[in-house]
Amino acid sequence: VQQRAARIFSVRRGEEGRPVAVQAEPVTWRRDSTSIVFMHIAKCGGTSFNERLVSLAAPRAAPCSCRFDPRPFYHNGHRLVQVNACRCSRYTHGEEKLFWAPITAALPRTSDIDLNQWAFLQRQWLVSPETTGWLGGVHSPVRVLQQYVIIAAKLTSKKSLADGIHYVTMLREPTSRFLSEFYESYDGWEADPRFGTWPRLEHGCSTLLNSSMRKIAVDGIDNVKKAQYDLLFDSWLNCPVNQAANRQTRALSFQPTLTMQRRSGARCRALVRI
């Protein structure tokens, strides 16, 4: 885990033939407090990168254990993320203990908060879709993901957990990533409430199409011929609410409007107070 530079998972080269890498300070690994939070940006190789992460050997921690479905779902020619398929425990069996902050005693009983769901930071050193699920929605931006991690840290009395959080992500050449998303999702994840992704869209790009073309867009590349799906490209490219445009920048930027305060319900209002 401790590295002086990020690993290079691509053969692409930077300017003047230099390898593309991000310099980083060495990390002193502490089993009780160090955490890696993986932000999975769509169409950036995150599913493959997570396989590297769960193969890391954290000092004094048990190896990550995974139970992948032998018959995974595929979409657009690639395997989909298997949510909660892995567990990267901080402690071996029998060592785990949960420590809750005094603030948890003040939570209203009507808030319907299950503290067990917020113990992921105490239990696991890797936070990712495969280990802890899609926190804040599928491909949520860092602003939303960070709020879930911060709340999990505040709910525990182990204050050191808030000091050892390291965020990591994978980026991709923007044009290639943009074109790849066209075949992955015409509307993006923000337009489908099933994904719970912020910022929410009331209407996606497919609503601007006629009925026959809309059906192709909604059915997706898996259910039509590529030549048929390609007919949608010009409309998608000019869609005013196209979420694929500049996705990487938006995913990494600070957007103060993307907070849990926009969510409804007693449970979320209680978490906002935390």
mmCIF file of C-alpha atoms in Angstrom:
data_model
loop_
_atom_site.group_PDB
_atom_site.id
_atom_site.type_symbol
_atom_site.label_atom_id
_atom_site.label_comp_id
_atom_site.label_asym_id
_atom_site.label_seq_id
_atom_site.Cartn_x
_atom_site.Cartn_y
_atom_site.Cartn_z
ATOM 1 C CA VAL A 1 0.000 0.000 0.000
ATOM 2 C CA GLN A 2 2.847 2.361 0.816
ATOM 3 C CA GLN A 3 4.132 3.900 -2.417
ATOM 4 C CA ARG A 4 6.165 6.940 -3.403
ATOM 5 C CA ALA A 5 4.253 7.315 -6.655
ATOM 6 C CA ALA A 6 0.932 6.129 -7.940
ATOM 7 C CA ARG A 7 1.063 2.967 -10.023
ATOM 8 C CA ILE A 8 0.779 3.451 -13.746
ATOM 9 C CA PHE A 9 -2.093 1.343 -15.041
ATOM 10 C CA SER A 10 -1.973 2.797 -18.554
ATOM 11 C CA VAL A 11 0.544 2.608 -21.376
ATOM 12 C CA ARG A 12 -0.351 6.111 -22.528
ATOM 13 C CA ARG A 13 2.481 8.619 -22.415
ATOM 14 C CA GLY A 14 2.501 12.256 -21.434
ATOM 15 C CA GLU A 15 4.225 15.083 -23.236
ATOM 16 C CA GLU A 16 7.798 14.471 -24.401
ATOM 17 C CA GLY A 17 7.375 10.750 -23.819
ATOM 18 C CA ARG A 18 7.266 10.958 -20.022
ATOM 19 C CA PRO A 19 5.166 8.351 -18.198
ATOM 20 C CA VAL A 20 1.868 9.612 -16.837
ATOM 21 C CA ALA A 21 1.959 9.329 -13.041
ATOM 22 C CA VAL A 22 0.845 11.257 -9.988
ATOM 23 C CA GLN A 23 3.494 11.839 -7.344
ATOM 24 C CA ALA A 24 2.376 11.134 -3.794
ATOM 25 C CA GLU A 25 3.916 11.228 -0.336
ATOM 26 C CA PRO A 26 4.514 7.863 1.373
ATOM 27 C CA VAL A 27 1.627 6.716 3.524
ATOM 28 C CA THR A 28 2.233 5.220 6.945
ATOM 29 C CA TRP A 29 -0.403 2.529 7.195
ATOM 30 C CA ARG A 30 -2.313 2.276 10.455
ATOM 31 C CA ARG A 31 -4.780 -0.559 10.685
ATOM 32 C CA ASP A 32 -7.032 1.247 13.154
ATOM 33 C CA SER A 33 -7.423 4.481 11.192
ATOM 34 C CA THR A 34 -6.137 4.433 7.596
ATOM 35 C CA SER A 35 -8.868 4.261 4.948
ATOM 36 C CA ILE A 36 -8.903 4.296 1.147
ATOM 37 C CA VAL A 37 -12.035 5.772 -0.405
ATOM 38 C CA PHE A 38 -12.381 4.927 -4.080
ATOM 39 C CA MET A 39 -14.503 7.319 -6.128
ATOM 40 C CA HIS A 40 -15.665 5.454 -9.213
ATOM 41 C CA ILE A 41 -16.118 7.914 -12.096
ATOM 42 C CA ALA A 42 -18.104 6.397 -14.956
ATOM 43 C CA LYS A 43 -16.171 4.926 -17.894
ATOM 44 C CA CYS A 44 -12.718 5.432 -16.399
ATOM 45 C CA GLY A 45 -11.744 1.805 -15.795
ATOM 46 C CA GLY A 46 -12.978 1.774 -12.222
ATOM 47 C CA THR A 47 -14.242 -1.811 -12.204
ATOM 48 C CA SER A 48 -10.809 -3.131 -13.195
ATOM 49 C CA PHE A 49 -9.043 -0.728 -10.834
ATOM 50 C CA ASN A 50 -11.107 -1.949 -7.897
ATOM 51 C CA GLU A 51 -9.831 -5.465 -8.572
ATOM 52 C CA ARG A 52 -6.338 -4.069 -7.956
ATOM 53 C CA LEU A 53 -7.445 -2.383 -4.758
ATOM 54 C CA VAL A 54 -8.983 -5.508 -3.217
ATOM 55 C CA SER A 55 -5.756 -7.382 -3.992
ATOM 56 C CA LEU A 56 -3.682 -5.053 -1.789
ATOM 57 C CA ALA A 57 -2.343 -6.499 1.440
ATOM 58 C CA ALA A 58 -2.941 -4.062 4.272
ATOM 59 C CA PRO A 59 -0.481 -4.557 7.173
ATOM 60 C CA ARG A 60 -1.933 -6.548 10.100
ATOM 61 C CA ALA A 61 -5.328 -6.721 8.383
ATOM 62 C CA ALA A 62 -6.990 -9.789 6.970
ATOM 63 C CA PRO A 63 -6.851 -10.109 3.155
ATOM 64 C CA CYS A 64 -9.915 -8.845 1.330
ATOM 65 C CA SER A 65 -12.455 -11.603 0.761
ATOM 66 C CA CYS A 66 -14.708 -11.506 -2.317
ATOM 67 C CA ARG A 67 -17.645 -13.587 -3.426
ATOM 68 C CA PHE A 68 -18.272 -12.625 -7.013
ATOM 69 C CA ASP A 69 -21.258 -14.021 -8.863
ATOM 70 C CA PRO A 70 -19.908 -16.676 -11.258
ATOM 71 C CA ARG A 71 -22.463 -15.448 -13.792
ATOM 72 C CA PRO A 72 -22.178 -11.650 -13.581
ATOM 73 C CA PHE A 73 -24.341 -9.238 -15.506
ATOM 74 C CA TYR A 74 -22.809 -7.668 -18.588
ATOM 75 C CA HIS A 75 -23.688 -4.395 -20.275
ATOM 76 C CA ASN A 76 -22.143 -2.785 -23.322
ATOM 77 C CA GLY A 77 -19.650 -5.637 -23.503
ATOM 78 C CA HIS A 78 -18.250 -5.351 -19.969
ATOM 79 C CA ARG A 79 -18.957 -6.804 -16.553
ATOM 80 C CA LEU A 80 -21.021 -4.641 -14.245
ATOM 81 C CA VAL A 81 -19.933 -3.739 -10.729
ATOM 82 C CA GLN A 82 -20.939 -6.373 -8.183
ATOM 83 C CA VAL A 83 -22.042 -4.287 -5.238
ATOM 84 C CA ASN A 84 -20.969 -5.456 -1.753
ATOM 85 C CA ALA A 85 -19.229 -8.517 -3.211
ATOM 86 C CA CYS A 86 -16.033 -7.895 -1.217
ATOM 87 C CA ARG A 87 -15.082 -7.200 2.370
ATOM 88 C CA CYS A 88 -11.760 -5.613 3.345
ATOM 89 C CA SER A 89 -11.839 -5.910 7.123
ATOM 90 C CA ARG A 90 -9.591 -3.914 9.410
ATOM 91 C CA TYR A 91 -9.570 -6.727 11.934
ATOM 92 C CA THR A 92 -9.520 -10.480 11.884
ATOM 93 C CA HIS A 93 -12.497 -12.464 13.094
ATOM 94 C CA GLY A 94 -13.190 -11.856 16.769
ATOM 95 C CA GLU A 95 -11.233 -8.584 16.995
ATOM 96 C CA GLU A 96 -13.911 -6.262 15.648
ATOM 97 C CA LYS A 97 -15.500 -3.815 18.070
ATOM 98 C CA LEU A 98 -17.703 -0.830 17.241
ATOM 99 C CA PHE A 99 -17.290 2.477 19.061
ATOM 100 C CA TRP A 100 -20.087 5.034 18.851
ATOM 101 C CA ALA A 101 -19.847 8.732 19.658
ATOM 102 C CA PRO A 102 -22.093 10.283 22.353
ATOM 103 C CA ILE A 103 -23.955 12.136 19.598
ATOM 104 C CA THR A 104 -25.620 8.885 18.582
ATOM 105 C CA ALA A 105 -27.579 8.868 21.856
ATOM 106 C CA ALA A 106 -29.191 12.166 20.835
ATOM 107 C CA LEU A 107 -30.536 10.867 17.527
ATOM 108 C CA PRO A 108 -34.348 10.861 17.504
ATOM 109 C CA ARG A 109 -35.854 7.404 17.671
ATOM 110 C CA THR A 110 -38.232 8.372 14.878
ATOM 111 C CA SER A 111 -35.334 8.991 12.478
ATOM 112 C CA ASP A 112 -35.157 5.293 11.561
ATOM 113 C CA ILE A 113 -31.342 5.397 11.438
ATOM 114 C CA ASP A 114 -29.654 2.010 11.453
ATOM 115 C CA LEU A 115 -26.221 2.648 12.967
ATOM 116 C CA ASN A 116 -25.050 -0.669 11.604
ATOM 117 C CA GLN A 117 -25.241 0.829 8.107
ATOM 118 C CA TRP A 118 -22.866 3.591 9.177
ATOM 119 C CA ALA A 119 -20.233 1.277 10.633
ATOM 120 C CA PHE A 120 -18.515 0.721 7.269
ATOM 121 C CA LEU A 121 -15.596 3.015 8.141
ATOM 122 C CA GLN A 122 -14.989 1.208 11.416
ATOM 123 C CA ARG A 123 -15.180 -2.223 9.809
ATOM 124 C CA GLN A 124 -13.407 -1.821 6.472
ATOM 125 C CA TRP A 125 -10.305 0.019 5.311
ATOM 126 C CA LEU A 126 -11.502 0.134 1.675
ATOM 127 C CA VAL A 127 -14.619 2.110 0.807
ATOM 128 C CA SER A 128 -15.755 1.304 -2.722
ATOM 129 C CA PRO A 129 -18.907 0.138 -4.545
ATOM 130 C CA GLU A 130 -17.704 -3.467 -4.285
ATOM 131 C CA THR A 131 -17.098 -3.268 -0.525
ATOM 132 C CA THR A 132 -19.574 -0.760 0.930
ATOM 133 C CA GLY A 133 -21.999 -0.161 -1.951
ATOM 134 C CA TRP A 134 -22.715 2.988 -3.935
ATOM 135 C CA LEU A 135 -22.664 5.604 -1.176
ATOM 136 C CA GLY A 136 -24.731 8.591 -2.275
ATOM 137 C CA GLY A 137 -25.825 6.965 -5.524
ATOM 138 C CA VAL A 138 -24.222 5.302 -8.533
ATOM 139 C CA HIS A 139 -21.128 7.250 -9.663
ATOM 140 C CA SER A 140 -21.832 9.979 -7.124
ATOM 141 C CA PRO A 141 -19.531 13.047 -7.205
ATOM 142 C CA VAL A 142 -16.901 13.462 -4.528
ATOM 143 C CA ARG A 143 -18.925 16.155 -2.755
ATOM 144 C CA VAL A 144 -21.732 13.666 -2.050
ATOM 145 C CA LEU A 145 -19.485 10.671 -1.351
ATOM 146 C CA GLN A 146 -17.461 12.762 1.086
ATOM 147 C CA GLN A 147 -20.541 13.593 3.138
ATOM 148 C CA TYR A 148 -21.301 9.913 3.720
ATOM 149 C CA VAL A 149 -17.718 9.257 4.782
ATOM 150 C CA ILE A 150 -17.674 12.276 7.106
ATOM 151 C CA ILE A 151 -20.924 11.232 8.771
ATOM 152 C CA ALA A 152 -19.589 7.707 9.304
ATOM 153 C CA ALA A 153 -16.491 9.241 10.925
ATOM 154 C CA LYS A 154 -18.536 11.554 13.150
ATOM 155 C CA LEU A 155 -20.767 8.760 14.395
ATOM 156 C CA THR A 156 -17.824 6.878 15.884
ATOM 157 C CA SER A 157 -15.852 7.830 18.971
ATOM 158 C CA LYS A 158 -12.640 6.770 17.198
ATOM 159 C CA LYS A 159 -11.597 10.240 16.064
ATOM 160 C CA SER A 160 -8.477 8.890 14.357
ATOM 161 C CA LEU A 161 -10.699 7.526 11.573
ATOM 162 C CA ALA A 162 -11.318 11.071 10.360
ATOM 163 C CA ASP A 163 -7.575 11.746 10.033
ATOM 164 C CA GLY A 164 -6.546 8.769 7.913
ATOM 165 C CA ILE A 165 -8.882 9.049 4.933
ATOM 166 C CA HIS A 166 -7.267 8.930 1.489
ATOM 167 C CA TYR A 167 -9.386 9.452 -1.636
ATOM 168 C CA VAL A 168 -8.368 7.788 -4.872
ATOM 169 C CA THR A 169 -9.892 7.714 -8.340
ATOM 170 C CA MET A 170 -9.142 6.837 -11.953
ATOM 171 C CA LEU A 171 -9.210 9.423 -14.733
ATOM 172 C CA ARG A 172 -9.367 8.974 -18.482
ATOM 173 C CA GLU A 173 -8.651 11.040 -21.584
ATOM 174 C CA PRO A 174 -11.807 13.204 -21.689
ATOM 175 C CA THR A 175 -12.869 12.692 -25.304
ATOM 176 C CA SER A 176 -12.518 8.910 -25.136
ATOM 177 C CA ARG A 177 -14.428 8.812 -21.869
ATOM 178 C CA PHE A 178 -17.175 11.058 -23.277
ATOM 179 C CA LEU A 179 -17.707 8.855 -26.328
ATOM 180 C CA SER A 180 -17.664 5.708 -24.208
ATOM 181 C CA GLU A 181 -20.491 6.996 -22.034
ATOM 182 C CA PHE A 182 -22.716 7.381 -25.112
ATOM 183 C CA TYR A 183 -22.848 3.605 -25.446
ATOM 184 C CA GLU A 184 -23.116 3.076 -21.696
ATOM 185 C CA SER A 185 -26.081 5.313 -20.899
ATOM 186 C CA TYR A 186 -27.936 7.752 -23.125
ATOM 187 C CA ASP A 187 -29.505 9.668 -20.239
ATOM 188 C CA GLY A 188 -26.782 9.201 -17.657
ATOM 189 C CA TRP A 189 -27.407 8.026 -14.102
ATOM 190 C CA GLU A 190 -28.812 11.314 -12.840
ATOM 191 C CA ALA A 191 -32.068 10.973 -14.813
ATOM 192 C CA ASP A 192 -33.045 7.574 -13.384
ATOM 193 C CA PRO A 193 -34.239 7.676 -9.752
ATOM 194 C CA ARG A 194 -33.289 4.012 -9.334
ATOM 195 C CA PHE A 195 -29.614 5.022 -9.277
ATOM 196 C CA GLY A 196 -30.013 7.813 -6.702
ATOM 197 C CA THR A 197 -27.299 9.907 -8.358
ATOM 198 C CA TRP A 198 -26.885 13.628 -7.737
ATOM 199 C CA PRO A 199 -27.599 16.114 -9.186
ATOM 200 C CA ARG A 200 -31.026 14.697 -9.976
ATOM 201 C CA LEU A 201 -32.538 15.385 -13.392
ATOM 202 C CA GLU A 202 -36.275 15.534 -13.911
ATOM 203 C CA HIS A 203 -35.940 14.826 -17.631
ATOM 204 C CA GLY A 204 -33.073 13.165 -19.481
ATOM 205 C CA CYS A 205 -31.938 13.534 -23.076
ATOM 206 C CA SER A 206 -34.213 10.724 -24.275
ATOM 207 C CA THR A 207 -37.317 12.788 -23.475
ATOM 208 C CA LEU A 208 -36.337 15.157 -26.299
ATOM 209 C CA LEU A 209 -36.562 12.386 -28.916
ATOM 210 C CA ASN A 210 -39.548 11.164 -30.884
ATOM 211 C CA SER A 211 -41.204 8.000 -29.614
ATOM 212 C CA SER A 212 -39.390 5.537 -31.912
ATOM 213 C CA MET A 213 -35.947 6.988 -31.229
ATOM 214 C CA ARG A 214 -36.709 7.306 -27.534
ATOM 215 C CA LYS A 215 -37.389 3.584 -27.335
ATOM 216 C CA ILE A 216 -33.957 2.856 -28.822
ATOM 217 C CA ALA A 217 -32.300 5.204 -26.329
ATOM 218 C CA VAL A 218 -34.122 3.712 -23.348
ATOM 219 C CA ASP A 219 -33.606 0.094 -24.455
ATOM 220 C CA GLY A 220 -29.875 0.738 -24.788
ATOM 221 C CA ILE A 221 -27.072 -0.690 -26.884
ATOM 222 C CA ASP A 222 -27.620 -4.226 -25.579
ATOM 223 C CA ASN A 223 -31.042 -4.520 -27.221
ATOM 224 C CA VAL A 224 -30.543 -2.906 -30.632
ATOM 225 C CA LYS A 225 -28.030 -3.055 -33.442
ATOM 226 C CA LYS A 226 -25.101 -0.671 -33.175
ATOM 227 C CA ALA A 227 -26.045 0.990 -36.468
ATOM 228 C CA GLN A 228 -29.468 1.817 -35.013
ATOM 229 C CA TYR A 229 -28.053 3.166 -31.779
ATOM 230 C CA ASP A 230 -25.496 5.308 -33.639
ATOM 231 C CA LEU A 231 -28.376 7.257 -35.207
ATOM 232 C CA LEU A 232 -28.904 8.831 -31.785
ATOM 233 C CA PHE A 233 -25.441 10.341 -31.568
ATOM 234 C CA ASP A 234 -26.121 13.784 -33.082
ATOM 235 C CA SER A 235 -29.143 14.305 -30.851
ATOM 236 C CA TRP A 236 -27.175 13.160 -27.793
ATOM 237 C CA LEU A 237 -24.249 15.407 -28.680
ATOM 238 C CA ASN A 238 -26.513 18.473 -28.839
ATOM 239 C CA CYS A 239 -28.650 17.612 -25.826
ATOM 240 C CA PRO A 240 -28.655 20.606 -23.415
ATOM 241 C CA VAL A 241 -28.776 18.308 -20.346
ATOM 242 C CA ASN A 242 -26.136 15.822 -21.482
ATOM 243 C CA GLN A 243 -24.509 14.682 -18.223
ATOM 244 C CA ALA A 244 -21.556 13.083 -19.996
ATOM 245 C CA ALA A 245 -20.129 16.500 -20.861
ATOM 246 C CA ASN A 246 -17.339 17.451 -18.477
ATOM 247 C CA ARG A 247 -18.278 14.635 -16.092
ATOM 248 C CA GLN A 248 -14.803 14.165 -14.643
ATOM 249 C CA THR A 249 -14.466 17.840 -13.719
ATOM 250 C CA ARG A 250 -17.906 17.929 -12.125
ATOM 251 C CA ALA A 251 -17.253 14.702 -10.240
ATOM 252 C CA LEU A 252 -14.116 16.153 -8.640
ATOM 253 C CA SER A 253 -15.295 19.723 -8.095
ATOM 254 C CA PHE A 254 -16.707 21.302 -4.957
ATOM 255 C CA GLN A 255 -20.427 21.838 -5.517
ATOM 256 C CA PRO A 256 -21.973 23.319 -2.378
ATOM 257 C CA THR A 257 -25.513 22.730 -3.681
ATOM 258 C CA LEU A 258 -24.971 18.961 -3.673
ATOM 259 C CA THR A 259 -25.665 18.274 -0.026
ATOM 260 C CA MET A 260 -27.799 15.823 1.882
ATOM 261 C CA GLN A 261 -30.026 18.753 2.876
ATOM 262 C CA ARG A 262 -31.739 18.361 -0.483
ATOM 263 C CA ARG A 263 -32.898 14.906 0.511
ATOM 264 C CA SER A 264 -36.181 14.447 2.331
ATOM 265 C CA GLY A 265 -37.327 12.422 5.297
ATOM 266 C CA ALA A 266 -36.691 12.354 9.044
ATOM 267 C CA ARG A 267 -33.720 10.026 8.614
ATOM 268 C CA CYS A 268 -31.838 12.436 6.351
ATOM 269 C CA ARG A 269 -32.737 15.518 8.396
ATOM 270 C CA ALA A 270 -31.255 13.827 11.454
ATOM 271 C CA LEU A 271 -28.047 13.063 9.553
ATOM 272 C CA VAL A 272 -27.821 16.667 8.344
ATOM 273 C CA ARG A 273 -27.823 17.820 11.986
ATOM 274 C CA ILE A 274 -24.787 15.595 12.595
#
